[in-house]
Amino acid sequence: MRIRAAVLHAYGAPLEVCELELAPPGPGEVLVRVAAAGVCHSDLHLADGHLGEGRHPTVLGHEGAGLVEEVGEQVSHVAAGDPVAFCLVPACGACSACAAGRRNLCEVAGAHAWAGTMLDGTTRLRFADGRPVKHFNFVSCFAERCVVPAASAVPIAAGLPLWQASLLGCGVVTAVGAVRNAARVTVGETVCVIGCGGVGLQLVAAARMAGAARVVAVERDAAKLELAVARGATHAVAAGEQDDAAAAVLALVPGGVDHAFEAVGSPTTIRLAWDVLRPGATATVVGIAPAGVEVALPALELLSEKGIRGSYYGSGDAAGLLATMAEMTLAGRYPVADVVTHITDLDGIEDAFGRLRRGEGARTVVLVDEALAGWPADPVT
Ligand SMILES: [Zn+2]
Ligand SMILES: [Zn+2]
């Protein structure tokens, strides 16, 4: 079938919304009519060529939600008409990473994600002239419809507006999983969140929910810092060019914090996460740095048993966590809506990339189908 999609033709080139041919779902695959998608920094990283060579032409978009239209053979967990949110790691359940409970690191999914194909090594997307177009992390939801592996279509409760569900599959799973599965924040601990964009704001909410006594938010942009405070940060540190953000955090939490989360992906902020730790504490890096970037740390401080680790996509069972967060969001027990600072359509994704490059705003939601997305969710009564 013909679909409209935002296509990345080359690194650094603006996205072009054009018509593509989408093949029907194969065995173990699902066709989804996309309602809404979040614009995440990783989309921009790929578009700017930061995630390795040869990943275009492609349709970006890896955080979204929609309605199942058709299922391929061997798919029984969803049926046409079911609302789903996308999981960008369709774990195989059988490789050594999956067997060890680290489904976010599934080796089979990782290899095909990097190649830009579905799990059988081919693509469902083509230009009108027949040239194949790559998938981005199996999802490619900057499009009217997409075909995804069954494990990437996670059923969610009817009733959750799909524009809210669209935010769960990357930012929320990444942040809540980092707090719960990687850092294991517990009641009464102190937390520092560095970078308060789409993921950082979710980290703040997740730390608050985990019972952190103090949550110090560090961010350059005043508006995002305000959002962080509204979502549960107890202290806000404005990180300017010449400010010493580490000293400001240590003044608020003498001796250092129990957990620092980095959600920017730059050497300076990763180093900041290290510098605000108390002895024995660990920094969790969620931000994605461009390929080739290195980080320097004062090696002597390893004597104090400080640690640093990465956390990718929630450090656990992402699909299970996604379903849990959908339930909590529907029940009003987890806030997602207030991270949305902009809405747009497929034609406006390039502008959203511009805002991300300038550090403006938190999440942009692409309302691919405004009515299906349920926007606005809460008409004033
Ligand atoms: Zn993402
Ligand atoms: Zn696996």
Tab-separated table of C-alpha atoms and ligand atoms in Angstrom:
chain	number	residue	atom	x	y	z
A	1	MET	CA	0.000	0.000	0.000
A	2	ARG	CA	0.969	3.629	-0.467
A	3	ILE	CA	1.806	5.617	2.681
A	4	ARG	CA	3.076	9.108	3.426
A	5	ALA	CA	6.267	9.067	5.451
A	6	ALA	CA	9.061	11.420	6.501
A	7	VAL	CA	12.154	10.074	4.740
A	8	LEU	CA	15.807	10.724	5.586
A	9	HIS	CA	17.651	10.553	2.251
A	10	ALA	CA	21.130	11.475	3.547
A	11	TYR	CA	22.826	12.557	6.753
A	12	GLY	CA	22.324	16.233	7.424
A	13	ALA	CA	19.652	16.580	4.731
A	14	PRO	CA	16.189	17.731	5.797
A	15	LEU	CA	13.508	15.051	6.040
A	16	GLU	CA	11.248	14.840	3.010
A	17	VAL	CA	7.632	13.814	3.404
A	18	CYS	CA	6.858	11.629	0.394
A	19	GLU	CA	4.956	8.534	-0.690
A	20	LEU	CA	6.452	5.105	-0.110
A	21	GLU	CA	5.283	1.596	-0.797
A	22	LEU	CA	4.654	-0.461	2.377
A	23	ALA	CA	4.486	-4.249	1.962
A	24	PRO	CA	1.943	-6.261	3.952
A	25	PRO	CA	3.038	-7.797	7.273
A	26	GLY	CA	4.927	-11.074	6.916
A	27	PRO	CA	4.780	-13.967	9.375
A	28	GLY	CA	5.295	-12.684	12.907
A	29	GLU	CA	4.641	-9.072	11.883
A	30	VAL	CA	1.938	-6.494	12.495
A	31	LEU	CA	0.614	-3.595	10.381
A	32	VAL	CA	-0.200	-0.546	12.515
A	33	ARG	CA	-2.038	2.652	11.583
A	34	VAL	CA	0.034	5.278	13.371
A	35	ALA	CA	-1.829	7.784	15.551
A	36	ALA	CA	1.031	9.717	17.121
A	37	ALA	CA	4.802	9.644	17.524
A	38	GLY	CA	7.287	11.349	19.810
A	39	VAL	CA	10.356	13.073	18.374
A	40	CYS	CA	13.366	11.777	20.311
A	41	HIS	CA	16.966	12.906	20.283
A	42	SER	CA	18.046	9.526	18.856
A	43	ASP	CA	16.045	10.271	15.690
A	44	LEU	CA	18.100	13.449	15.344
A	45	HIS	CA	21.335	11.620	16.148
A	46	LEU	CA	20.731	9.220	13.285
A	47	ALA	CA	19.691	12.057	10.937
A	48	ASP	CA	22.888	13.935	11.754
A	49	GLY	CA	25.036	10.859	11.079
A	50	HIS	CA	26.025	10.276	14.714
A	51	LEU	CA	24.978	6.626	14.852
A	52	GLY	CA	27.274	5.047	12.298
A	53	GLU	CA	27.561	4.825	8.537
A	54	GLY	CA	25.053	3.603	5.986
A	55	ARG	CA	21.803	3.865	7.910
A	56	HIS	CA	19.861	5.765	5.224
A	57	PRO	CA	17.607	6.097	3.327
A	58	THR	CA	15.308	5.441	6.230
A	59	VAL	CA	12.056	6.379	7.911
A	60	LEU	CA	12.804	7.588	11.437
A	61	GLY	CA	10.483	7.528	14.457
A	62	HIS	CA	10.794	4.906	17.186
A	63	GLU	CA	8.393	6.130	19.871
A	64	GLY	CA	4.737	5.984	18.958
A	65	ALA	CA	1.318	4.376	19.175
A	66	GLY	CA	-1.534	3.419	16.921
A	67	LEU	CA	-4.158	0.834	16.032
A	68	VAL	CA	-3.450	-2.619	14.647
A	69	GLU	CA	-4.870	-2.943	11.119
A	70	GLU	CA	-3.676	-6.391	10.116
A	71	VAL	CA	-1.570	-9.192	11.567
A	72	GLY	CA	0.640	-11.685	9.762
A	73	GLU	CA	0.689	-15.436	10.323
A	74	GLN	CA	1.734	-16.636	13.773
A	75	VAL	CA	0.597	-13.446	15.505
A	76	SER	CA	-1.954	-14.049	18.219
A	77	HIS	CA	-1.286	-11.497	20.977
A	78	VAL	CA	-2.995	-8.661	19.099
A	79	ALA	CA	-5.765	-8.397	16.502
A	80	ALA	CA	-7.072	-5.741	14.129
A	81	GLY	CA	-8.454	-2.787	16.072
A	82	ASP	CA	-6.247	-3.219	19.153
A	83	PRO	CA	-4.375	-0.158	20.429
A	84	VAL	CA	-0.619	-0.708	20.668
A	85	ALA	CA	2.496	1.233	21.610
A	86	PHE	CA	5.847	0.494	20.005
A	87	CYS	CA	8.752	-1.289	21.704
A	88	LEU	CA	11.971	-0.643	19.816
A	89	VAL	CA	13.718	-3.842	20.939
A	90	PRO	CA	11.627	-6.875	19.918
A	91	ALA	CA	13.474	-9.306	22.187
A	92	CYS	CA	13.864	-12.825	20.766
A	93	GLY	CA	13.726	-14.475	24.188
A	94	ALA	CA	16.306	-17.081	23.184
A	95	CYS	CA	19.743	-15.419	22.796
A	96	SER	CA	22.221	-15.285	25.665
A	97	ALA	CA	21.305	-11.702	26.600
A	98	CYS	CA	17.589	-12.550	26.697
A	99	ALA	CA	18.315	-15.734	28.661
A	100	ALA	CA	20.206	-13.629	31.206
A	101	GLY	CA	17.159	-11.393	31.635
A	102	ARG	CA	18.703	-8.514	29.708
A	103	ARG	CA	16.082	-8.382	27.008
A	104	ASN	CA	16.932	-4.759	26.208
A	105	LEU	CA	20.287	-6.048	24.931
A	106	CYS	CA	18.794	-8.826	22.747
A	107	GLU	CA	21.530	-9.767	20.294
A	108	VAL	CA	19.195	-10.728	17.464
A	109	ALA	CA	17.209	-7.490	17.683
A	110	GLY	CA	20.415	-5.459	18.004
A	111	ALA	CA	21.957	-6.858	14.823
A	112	HIS	CA	18.859	-6.225	12.711
A	113	ALA	CA	18.255	-2.786	14.225
A	114	TRP	CA	21.739	-1.780	13.147
A	115	ALA	CA	21.116	-3.147	9.636
A	116	GLY	CA	17.790	-1.285	9.380
A	117	THR	CA	15.788	-4.368	8.513
A	118	MET	CA	13.001	-6.465	9.958
A	119	LEU	CA	13.937	-9.687	11.785
A	120	ASP	CA	14.159	-11.651	8.500
A	121	GLY	CA	16.808	-9.281	7.144
A	122	THR	CA	14.574	-7.541	4.577
A	123	THR	CA	12.584	-4.303	4.579
A	124	ARG	CA	8.870	-3.655	4.041
A	125	LEU	CA	9.491	-0.088	2.834
A	126	ARG	CA	10.333	0.890	-0.751
A	127	PHE	CA	10.449	3.986	-2.910
A	128	ALA	CA	8.067	4.082	-5.875
A	129	ASP	CA	11.007	3.011	-8.111
A	130	GLY	CA	11.539	-0.119	-6.031
A	131	ARG	CA	14.648	0.897	-4.076
A	132	PRO	CA	14.476	-0.383	-0.497
A	133	VAL	CA	14.141	2.041	2.434
A	134	LYS	CA	15.505	1.055	5.842
A	135	HIS	CA	13.555	0.759	9.083
A	136	PHE	CA	14.717	2.561	12.224
A	137	ASN	CA	14.768	0.220	15.211
A	138	PHE	CA	11.931	-1.820	13.655
A	139	VAL	CA	9.411	0.997	14.172
A	140	SER	CA	9.716	3.832	11.586
A	141	CYS	CA	6.564	5.528	12.840
A	142	PHE	CA	7.105	8.941	11.220
A	143	ALA	CA	4.624	7.539	8.720
A	144	GLU	CA	0.906	6.961	8.305
A	145	ARG	CA	1.365	3.220	8.723
A	146	CYS	CA	4.195	0.897	9.676
A	147	VAL	CA	4.930	-2.814	9.764
A	148	VAL	CA	6.662	-3.952	12.960
A	149	PRO	CA	7.712	-7.286	14.484
A	150	ALA	CA	5.028	-8.748	16.746
A	151	ALA	CA	7.124	-8.130	19.844
A	152	SER	CA	7.340	-4.432	18.946
A	153	ALA	CA	3.539	-4.060	19.049
A	154	VAL	CA	2.729	-3.949	22.752
A	155	PRO	CA	-0.998	-4.030	23.524
A	156	ILE	CA	-2.174	-1.232	25.780
A	157	ALA	CA	-5.457	-0.606	27.567
A	158	ALA	CA	-8.198	0.990	25.513
A	159	GLY	CA	-8.974	4.397	26.942
A	160	LEU	CA	-5.435	5.697	27.140
A	161	PRO	CA	-5.245	8.523	24.585
A	162	LEU	CA	-2.829	7.388	21.895
A	163	TRP	CA	-0.902	10.689	21.923
A	164	GLN	CA	-0.043	9.899	25.546
A	165	ALA	CA	0.708	6.252	24.759
A	166	SER	CA	3.039	7.441	21.987
A	167	LEU	CA	5.439	8.818	24.601
A	168	LEU	CA	5.863	5.590	26.538
A	169	GLY	CA	7.933	3.415	24.191
A	170	CYS	CA	11.223	5.276	24.373
A	171	GLY	CA	11.421	8.176	26.838
A	172	VAL	CA	9.324	6.689	29.634
A	173	VAL	CA	10.687	3.125	29.421
A	174	THR	CA	14.257	4.460	29.201
A	175	ALA	CA	13.892	6.711	32.238
A	176	VAL	CA	11.760	4.576	34.511
A	177	GLY	CA	13.888	1.531	33.724
A	178	ALA	CA	17.120	3.451	34.438
A	179	VAL	CA	15.792	4.483	37.850
A	180	ARG	CA	14.237	1.121	38.696
A	181	ASN	CA	16.467	-1.480	37.029
A	182	ALA	CA	19.866	0.185	36.566
A	183	ALA	CA	20.291	2.532	39.544
A	184	ARG	CA	17.660	0.915	41.796
A	185	VAL	CA	16.798	4.169	43.548
A	186	THR	CA	15.124	3.598	46.908
A	187	VAL	CA	13.167	5.634	49.435
A	188	GLY	CA	15.062	8.509	51.027
A	189	GLU	CA	17.993	8.606	48.594
A	190	THR	CA	19.350	11.671	46.832
A	191	VAL	CA	19.306	11.990	43.049
A	192	CYS	CA	20.741	14.423	40.525
A	193	VAL	CA	19.273	14.541	36.991
A	194	ILE	CA	21.445	16.301	34.424
A	195	GLY	CA	19.568	17.434	31.329
A	196	CYS	CA	15.807	17.939	31.517
A	197	GLY	CA	14.597	17.229	27.994
A	198	GLY	CA	12.128	14.501	27.103
A	199	VAL	CA	14.027	11.741	28.930
A	200	GLY	CA	15.407	13.874	31.775
A	201	LEU	CA	11.919	15.011	32.753
A	202	GLN	CA	10.827	11.368	32.899
A	203	LEU	CA	13.872	10.598	35.066
A	204	VAL	CA	12.750	13.302	37.502
A	205	ALA	CA	9.240	11.839	37.710
A	206	ALA	CA	10.587	8.298	38.090
A	207	ALA	CA	13.005	9.317	40.872
A	208	ARG	CA	10.199	11.047	42.706
A	209	MET	CA	8.015	7.967	42.333
A	210	ALA	CA	10.841	5.758	43.638
A	211	GLY	CA	10.806	7.820	46.828
A	212	ALA	CA	13.923	9.931	46.408
A	213	ALA	CA	14.183	12.430	49.247
A	214	ARG	CA	15.851	15.044	47.094
A	215	VAL	CA	15.937	15.371	43.315
A	216	VAL	CA	18.299	18.030	42.003
A	217	ALA	CA	17.616	18.976	38.370
A	218	VAL	CA	20.437	20.519	36.324
A	219	GLU	CA	19.570	22.160	32.990
A	220	ARG	CA	20.585	25.155	30.870
A	221	ASP	CA	17.091	26.086	29.698
A	222	ALA	CA	14.962	27.913	32.293
A	223	ALA	CA	11.640	26.680	30.896
A	224	LYS	CA	12.713	23.034	31.094
A	225	LEU	CA	14.002	23.590	34.625
A	226	GLU	CA	10.568	24.882	35.557
A	227	LEU	CA	8.975	21.746	34.101
A	228	ALA	CA	11.401	19.634	36.149
A	229	VAL	CA	10.316	21.361	39.353
A	230	ALA	CA	6.668	20.852	38.399
A	231	ARG	CA	7.383	17.126	37.971
A	232	GLY	CA	8.978	16.680	41.364
A	233	ALA	CA	12.497	18.095	41.354
A	234	THR	CA	13.129	19.519	44.822
A	235	HIS	CA	16.000	21.729	43.661
A	236	ALA	CA	16.876	23.375	40.351
A	237	VAL	CA	20.379	24.275	39.199
A	238	ALA	CA	20.661	26.512	36.140
A	239	ALA	CA	23.723	25.295	34.282
A	240	GLY	CA	25.090	28.298	32.430
A	241	GLU	CA	28.254	28.557	30.414
A	242	GLN	CA	30.449	29.826	33.243
A	243	ASP	CA	28.580	28.451	36.245
A	244	ASP	CA	30.116	25.680	38.269
A	245	ALA	CA	27.159	23.325	38.278
A	246	ALA	CA	28.990	20.658	40.292
A	247	ALA	CA	29.675	23.099	43.133
A	248	ALA	CA	26.038	24.188	43.084
A	249	VAL	CA	24.821	20.581	43.378
A	250	LEU	CA	27.328	19.789	46.136
A	251	ALA	CA	26.195	22.884	48.047
A	252	LEU	CA	22.664	21.480	47.996
A	253	VAL	CA	23.703	17.898	48.828
A	254	PRO	CA	26.932	18.100	50.840
A	255	GLY	CA	29.131	15.064	50.231
A	256	GLY	CA	27.423	14.220	46.950
A	257	VAL	CA	24.318	12.424	45.719
A	258	ASP	CA	23.490	8.726	45.884
A	259	HIS	CA	22.598	8.575	42.177
A	260	ALA	CA	23.372	10.839	39.235
A	261	PHE	CA	21.610	10.419	35.888
A	262	GLU	CA	23.009	11.944	32.720
A	263	ALA	CA	20.478	12.520	29.932
A	264	VAL	CA	22.441	14.691	27.511
A	265	GLY	CA	25.194	12.540	26.009
A	266	SER	CA	28.155	14.939	26.154
A	267	PRO	CA	31.568	14.541	27.827
A	268	THR	CA	31.019	17.651	29.978
A	269	THR	CA	27.728	16.492	31.428
A	270	ILE	CA	28.922	12.900	31.869
A	271	ARG	CA	31.856	14.293	33.824
A	272	LEU	CA	29.421	16.435	35.833
A	273	ALA	CA	27.443	13.315	36.740
A	274	TRP	CA	30.684	11.816	38.067
A	275	ASP	CA	31.659	14.960	39.967
A	276	VAL	CA	28.416	15.207	41.966
A	277	LEU	CA	28.549	11.610	43.299
A	278	ARG	CA	29.240	10.766	46.926
A	279	PRO	CA	31.950	8.133	47.489
A	280	GLY	CA	30.612	4.705	46.646
A	281	ALA	CA	27.842	6.040	44.384
A	282	THR	CA	27.292	5.325	40.697
A	283	ALA	CA	26.469	7.610	37.772
A	284	THR	CA	24.014	6.229	35.222
A	285	VAL	CA	24.455	7.545	31.685
A	286	VAL	CA	21.277	7.472	29.617
A	287	GLY	CA	22.225	10.198	27.125
A	288	ILE	CA	23.557	9.059	23.754
A	289	ALA	CA	26.855	10.563	22.638
A	290	PRO	CA	27.824	10.708	18.956
A	291	ALA	CA	30.094	7.868	17.774
A	292	GLY	CA	33.747	8.612	18.502
A	293	VAL	CA	33.199	10.848	21.550
A	294	GLU	CA	35.326	9.926	24.585
A	295	VAL	CA	35.031	10.824	28.267
A	296	ALA	CA	37.882	11.541	30.704
A	297	LEU	CA	37.574	10.806	34.425
A	298	PRO	CA	39.982	11.484	37.313
A	299	ALA	CA	41.265	7.936	37.815
A	300	LEU	CA	42.370	8.563	41.398
A	301	GLU	CA	38.720	8.950	42.404
A	302	LEU	CA	38.156	5.274	41.629
A	303	LEU	CA	39.688	4.800	45.098
A	304	SER	CA	36.458	6.201	46.492
A	305	GLU	CA	34.556	3.406	44.750
A	306	LYS	CA	32.610	5.730	42.541
A	307	GLY	CA	31.171	4.001	39.499
A	308	ILE	CA	29.757	4.849	36.112
A	309	ARG	CA	27.492	2.726	33.946
A	310	GLY	CA	25.352	3.022	30.892
A	311	SER	CA	21.664	2.253	30.765
A	312	TYR	CA	20.026	1.388	27.455
A	313	TYR	CA	16.279	1.262	27.030
A	314	GLY	CA	15.397	0.619	30.644
A	315	SER	CA	17.970	-2.095	31.412
A	316	GLY	CA	15.411	-4.898	31.535
A	317	ASP	CA	12.185	-6.104	29.957
A	318	ALA	CA	11.161	-3.015	28.001
A	319	ALA	CA	7.904	-4.426	26.627
A	320	GLY	CA	6.749	-5.474	30.091
A	321	LEU	CA	7.650	-2.091	31.541
A	322	LEU	CA	5.894	-0.322	28.661
A	323	ALA	CA	2.656	-2.205	29.407
A	324	THR	CA	2.969	-1.387	33.116
A	325	MET	CA	3.545	2.302	32.418
A	326	ALA	CA	0.515	2.372	30.095
A	327	GLU	CA	-1.633	1.083	32.957
A	328	MET	CA	-0.172	3.591	35.394
A	329	THR	CA	-0.642	6.450	32.960
A	330	LEU	CA	-4.260	5.493	32.323
A	331	ALA	CA	-4.848	5.340	36.085
A	332	GLY	CA	-3.408	8.841	36.473
A	333	ARG	CA	-0.505	7.515	38.501
A	334	TYR	CA	2.271	8.521	36.128
A	335	PRO	CA	2.492	11.907	34.391
A	336	VAL	CA	3.413	11.946	30.706
A	337	ALA	CA	1.325	14.754	29.258
A	338	ASP	CA	3.255	17.686	30.687
A	339	VAL	CA	6.511	16.856	28.895
A	340	VAL	CA	4.801	17.808	25.635
A	341	THR	CA	5.869	21.330	24.740
A	342	HIS	CA	5.021	21.210	21.017
A	343	ILE	CA	2.684	19.351	18.687
A	344	THR	CA	3.081	19.048	14.946
A	345	ASP	CA	2.336	16.832	11.919
A	346	LEU	CA	4.602	14.812	9.610
A	347	ASP	CA	5.631	17.987	7.780
A	348	GLY	CA	6.782	19.615	11.022
A	349	ILE	CA	9.328	17.027	12.178
A	350	GLU	CA	12.222	18.919	10.621
A	351	ASP	CA	11.274	21.972	12.726
A	352	ALA	CA	11.183	19.727	15.804
A	353	PHE	CA	14.734	18.613	14.946
A	354	GLY	CA	15.715	22.281	14.844
A	355	ARG	CA	14.340	22.797	18.355
A	356	LEU	CA	16.231	19.735	19.603
A	357	ARG	CA	19.455	21.060	18.068
A	358	ARG	CA	18.925	24.379	19.848
A	359	GLY	CA	17.914	22.741	23.141
A	360	GLU	CA	14.449	24.300	23.024
A	361	GLY	CA	11.411	22.629	24.548
A	362	ALA	CA	11.009	19.060	25.770
A	363	ARG	CA	8.960	16.584	23.668
A	364	THR	CA	7.323	17.307	20.354
A	365	VAL	CA	4.444	14.957	19.584
A	366	VAL	CA	3.705	14.311	15.917
A	367	LEU	CA	-0.053	13.941	15.523
A	368	VAL	CA	0.020	11.703	12.448
A	369	ASP	CA	-3.752	11.229	12.737
A	370	GLU	CA	-5.112	13.844	15.103
A	371	ALA	CA	-8.515	12.223	15.645
A	372	LEU	CA	-7.056	8.770	16.230
A	373	ALA	CA	-4.467	10.257	18.574
A	374	GLY	CA	-7.265	11.622	20.778
A	375	TRP	CA	-5.874	15.129	20.873
A	376	PRO	CA	-6.686	17.067	22.937
A	377	ALA	CA	-7.165	14.484	25.661
A	378	ASP	CA	-8.834	16.653	28.240
A	379	PRO	CA	-11.333	19.081	26.759
A	380	VAL	CA	-12.202	21.697	29.327
A	381	THR	CA	-15.612	20.888	30.792
B	1	ZN	ZN	14.286	7.548	21.744
B	2	ZN	ZN	17.352	-12.127	22.329
